Amino acid sequence: MIQLENVSVKYGDAIALHPLSLKINEGQFTVLLGSSGAGKSTFLRCLNLMNNLDSGHVRVSGFNGNWNRQKLQRLRRETGMIFQQHQLIVRQTALQNVLMGRLGYHSVLRSLFPLSKTEQELGLQSLKRVGLLDKALCRVDRLSGGQQQRVGIARVLVQQPKTILADEPVASLDPATADEVLSLIHSISQEGGISAVVSLHQVDLARKYADRIIGLAGGRIVFDGRPEELTEAK
Ligand code: ADP
Ligand code: ADP
């Protein structure tokens, strides 16, 4: 469970998130729905403590209060982050990018290759799960946008995360590919009992996949409920 208590964020004088409190239960697929500038990225960065809080506390099951370096490292290992722009290393293969999720950026760049068999197998399993086993040795800049995002998902899977945070993971994809990629994140979350918090600006996709929708506008929660409770007006 993730719990935010009275959390707020400012950038200079500008309030990006007004004080908010909520709980996110384990195993749920939660969608943060809002337009650009609503505060979705800021909210997500609070959940893994990548953003400085102006007020409040974040508690994550097993951890609370005093966030020392060690606890933060563990939290981030257990929390996989997927981004709109994939954040892949362009000249590396899909497999190398995936293993980054496990070994960390610097160790991969320092070329700790050849990798152990176990590492390679874990990486290949993750690529298989996202349907890209045959692209393992392809450079990621030769892959389509949808395939690149699948590599981003495989990179998170290899971490064996307890929580997946995804910041507009399908915003740069065409509608059909967006639906496929979101469906993949949804089934991975359901199969593994992995909590997912995914930001989107598309109401139709939110309705289709969310267990819970949190609507954000101007840094405030304007809706919090089940998809069927979201009326057209919102
Ligand atoms: P999106 O709507 O796709 O989240 P944003 O423009 O809100 O895009 O943010 C893109 C990136 O730029 C984010 O990392 C955010 O932190 C940063 N950013 C957004 N607005 C500002 C700003 N006014 N000053 C500095 N950085 C900003
Ligand atoms: P969203 O992800 O919904 O687009 P963000 O969390 O990126 O929203 O941004 C919320 C608000 O905070 C926006 O007004 C944005 O311009 C501002 N903002 C975001 N990041 C920064 C930053 N690093 N510095 C200054 N302002 C920022």
XYZ file of C-alpha atoms and ligand atoms in Angstrom:
288
model
C 0.000 0.000 0.000
C 1.076 3.538 -0.770
C -0.211 6.335 1.414
C 0.128 10.063 0.820
C -0.621 12.297 3.784
C -1.094 15.978 3.182
C 1.422 15.914 0.347
C 1.984 19.121 -1.602
C 4.583 20.251 -4.133
C 5.635 23.730 -5.247
C 8.075 24.781 -7.952
C 9.210 28.194 -6.753
C 5.973 30.003 -6.003
C 3.883 27.862 -8.313
C 1.814 25.150 -6.665
C 1.990 21.967 -8.740
C 0.108 19.810 -6.219
C -2.224 21.214 -3.574
C -2.190 19.256 -0.285
C -3.704 15.849 -0.883
C -4.123 12.652 1.084
C -4.965 9.251 -0.316
C -4.193 5.554 -0.226
C -3.428 3.320 -3.154
C -4.154 -0.329 -2.461
C -2.012 -3.215 -3.561
C -2.657 -4.984 -6.833
C -4.897 -2.271 -8.286
C -4.612 -0.623 -11.672
C -4.965 3.079 -10.917
C -5.141 5.689 -13.663
C -4.187 9.316 -13.044
C -6.296 11.163 -15.555
C -5.679 14.777 -16.493
C -4.563 17.124 -19.214
C -1.062 18.496 -19.661
C 0.079 20.485 -16.632
C -2.502 18.885 -14.291
C 0.226 17.552 -12.013
C 0.370 13.911 -13.097
C 4.155 13.649 -13.464
C 4.660 15.460 -10.181
C 2.229 13.102 -8.444
C 4.023 10.030 -9.830
C 7.397 11.385 -8.778
C 6.043 11.757 -5.238
C 5.171 8.058 -5.146
C 8.796 7.002 -5.474
C 10.161 10.071 -3.702
C 11.852 11.541 -6.733
C 10.219 14.895 -6.064
C 10.888 17.076 -3.037
C 7.725 17.515 -1.016
C 6.680 20.948 0.129
C 4.635 19.328 2.903
C 3.398 15.940 4.011
C 4.573 12.342 4.126
C 4.701 9.394 1.811
C 4.454 5.890 3.263
C 5.028 2.804 1.209
C 4.299 -0.636 2.674
C 7.291 -1.782 4.610
C 8.787 1.694 4.699
C 7.639 4.769 6.494
C 9.016 7.991 7.728
C 12.745 8.537 7.632
C 13.830 7.970 4.092
C 17.519 7.216 4.279
C 19.607 6.328 1.250
C 19.301 2.614 1.768
C 15.511 2.663 2.013
C 15.264 4.881 -1.047
C 17.407 2.479 -3.044
C 15.236 -0.446 -2.040
C 12.061 1.485 -2.809
C 13.321 2.369 -6.266
C 14.356 -1.199 -6.975
C 10.866 -2.341 -6.074
C 9.244 0.419 -8.104
C 9.546 0.257 -11.866
C 9.128 3.463 -13.825
C 7.947 3.628 -17.445
C 8.213 6.924 -19.325
C 6.532 8.498 -22.324
C 9.799 8.826 -24.207
C 11.047 5.352 -23.222
C 14.424 6.683 -22.004
C 16.230 3.890 -23.776
C 19.902 3.965 -24.731
C 19.716 4.275 -28.484
C 22.769 2.454 -29.717
C 22.292 -0.528 -27.429
C 20.304 -3.676 -28.122
C 16.900 -4.429 -26.645
C 18.484 -7.000 -24.317
C 21.127 -4.572 -23.066
C 18.446 -1.977 -22.385
C 16.358 -4.493 -20.485
C 19.270 -5.549 -18.327
C 19.776 -1.929 -17.385
C 16.675 -2.381 -15.223
C 18.491 -5.014 -13.255
C 22.109 -3.975 -13.240
C 21.782 -0.220 -13.364
C 22.860 2.161 -16.046
C 26.484 2.551 -15.050
C 27.350 -1.097 -14.750
C 25.948 -1.736 -18.209
C 27.792 1.222 -19.663
C 30.993 0.044 -18.066
C 30.368 -3.034 -20.170
C 30.103 -5.737 -17.603
C 29.644 -8.064 -20.538
C 29.521 -10.950 -21.090
C 26.681 -11.190 -18.626
C 26.039 -14.218 -16.495
C 23.684 -16.780 -17.914
C 21.116 -16.027 -15.235
C 21.097 -12.344 -16.103
C 20.741 -13.064 -19.786
C 17.937 -15.526 -19.182
C 16.013 -13.084 -17.007
C 16.380 -10.442 -19.688
C 15.223 -12.810 -22.406
C 12.244 -13.946 -20.305
C 11.157 -10.350 -19.894
C 11.484 -9.703 -23.610
C 9.488 -12.837 -24.287
C 6.711 -11.643 -21.987
C 6.343 -8.437 -24.019
C 6.479 -10.355 -27.320
C 9.927 -9.196 -28.414
C 12.132 -12.240 -27.991
C 13.072 -12.128 -31.680
C 14.257 -8.516 -31.299
C 16.579 -9.159 -28.346
C 19.703 -8.369 -30.332
C 18.240 -5.490 -32.361
C 19.355 -1.970 -31.630
C 16.417 -0.186 -30.012
C 16.596 2.762 -32.418
C 15.674 0.333 -35.207
C 12.420 -0.607 -33.446
C 9.006 1.032 -33.831
C 7.611 3.330 -31.132
C 5.354 0.593 -29.797
C 8.209 -1.916 -29.723
C 10.447 0.588 -27.936
C 7.809 1.040 -25.258
C 7.607 -2.750 -24.889
C 11.362 -2.764 -24.265
C 10.728 -0.106 -21.593
C 8.172 -2.432 -19.995
C 10.537 -5.428 -20.173
C 13.218 -3.325 -18.494
C 10.853 -2.749 -15.591
C 9.758 -6.406 -15.458
C 13.307 -7.629 -15.024
C 13.416 -5.705 -11.743
C 10.563 -7.901 -10.470
C 8.804 -4.795 -9.204
C 6.054 -4.601 -6.589
C 4.755 -1.411 -8.136
C 4.834 -0.036 -11.672
C 4.607 3.714 -12.203
C 4.021 4.814 -15.786
C 4.071 8.451 -16.887
C 1.962 8.849 -20.054
C 3.353 5.557 -21.391
C 1.204 5.635 -24.529
C 1.055 9.359 -25.294
C 3.375 9.176 -28.298
C 1.748 6.112 -29.879
C -1.066 5.849 -32.416
C -4.435 4.833 -30.893
C -4.278 1.137 -31.820
C -0.707 0.711 -30.555
C -1.537 2.745 -27.447
C -4.342 0.343 -26.634
C -2.080 -2.691 -27.137
C 0.686 -1.331 -24.943
C -1.711 -0.324 -22.177
C -3.393 -3.707 -22.364
C 0.029 -5.310 -21.895
C 0.796 -3.209 -18.798
C -2.671 -4.071 -17.478
C -2.265 -7.824 -17.899
C 1.237 -7.788 -16.404
C -0.168 -5.968 -13.391
C -3.081 -8.414 -13.021
C -1.023 -11.583 -13.461
C 1.641 -10.609 -10.998
C -0.576 -8.797 -8.486
C 1.632 -5.785 -9.206
C 0.135 -2.393 -8.374
C 0.206 -0.003 -11.302
C -0.269 3.748 -11.291
C -0.468 5.009 -14.846
C -1.007 8.574 -16.005
C -3.080 9.193 -19.121
C -4.911 12.031 -20.789
C -7.306 9.768 -22.730
C -10.635 9.253 -20.944
C -11.574 6.260 -23.112
C -8.417 4.335 -22.212
C -8.834 5.190 -18.536
C -12.384 3.840 -18.562
C -11.359 0.685 -20.360
C -8.524 -0.406 -18.057
C -8.691 1.335 -14.673
C -9.882 -0.214 -11.429
C -9.764 3.286 -10.048
C -9.503 6.690 -11.721
C -7.972 9.669 -9.963
C -8.761 12.810 -11.944
C -6.307 15.676 -11.565
C -6.758 19.277 -12.679
C -4.681 22.245 -11.657
C -2.860 20.141 -9.060
C -6.061 19.086 -7.288
C -7.998 15.837 -7.196
C -11.266 16.493 -9.022
C -12.461 12.892 -9.217
C -11.651 9.692 -7.362
C -13.663 6.586 -8.030
C -14.468 3.658 -10.242
C -14.561 4.149 -14.021
C -18.338 3.679 -14.152
C -18.762 6.587 -11.714
C -16.991 8.972 -14.068
C -19.718 10.938 -15.832
C -19.382 12.478 -19.284
C -19.110 15.972 -17.819
C -15.826 15.106 -16.168
P 3.939 16.685 -19.799
O 2.667 17.426 -19.945
O 4.198 15.753 -20.929
O 4.133 16.074 -18.445
P 5.407 19.014 -19.100
O 5.642 20.135 -20.039
O 4.412 19.235 -18.012
O 5.079 17.760 -19.976
O 6.770 18.587 -18.418
C 7.841 18.065 -19.152
C 9.077 18.131 -18.268
O 9.436 19.500 -18.060
C 8.858 17.550 -16.884
O 10.024 16.847 -16.495
C 8.633 18.734 -15.985
O 9.152 18.497 -14.689
C 9.413 19.827 -16.679
N 8.700 21.101 -16.571
C 7.412 21.330 -16.825
N 7.087 22.604 -16.628
C 8.221 23.205 -16.235
C 8.547 24.528 -15.876
N 7.640 25.495 -15.840
N 9.825 24.802 -15.531
C 10.733 23.833 -15.552
N 10.500 22.570 -15.874
C 9.258 22.246 -16.204
P 1.459 16.815 -16.037
O 2.330 15.630 -15.856
O 0.032 16.544 -15.672
O 1.592 17.450 -17.365
P 3.342 18.147 -14.284
O 3.381 17.443 -12.987
O 4.428 17.917 -15.267
O 1.906 17.896 -14.960
O 3.276 19.707 -14.018
C 2.375 20.304 -13.079
C 2.652 21.791 -13.057
O 3.925 22.031 -12.485
C 2.671 22.443 -14.427
O 2.135 23.731 -14.296
C 4.129 22.485 -14.784
O 4.411 23.537 -15.661
C 4.761 22.688 -13.428
N 6.112 22.056 -13.326
C 6.358 20.742 -13.487
N 7.677 20.475 -13.294
C 8.253 21.666 -13.006
C 9.584 22.066 -12.701
N 10.585 21.186 -12.640
N 9.801 23.379 -12.447
C 8.789 24.252 -12.497
N 7.511 23.953 -12.771
C 7.236 22.673 -13.020
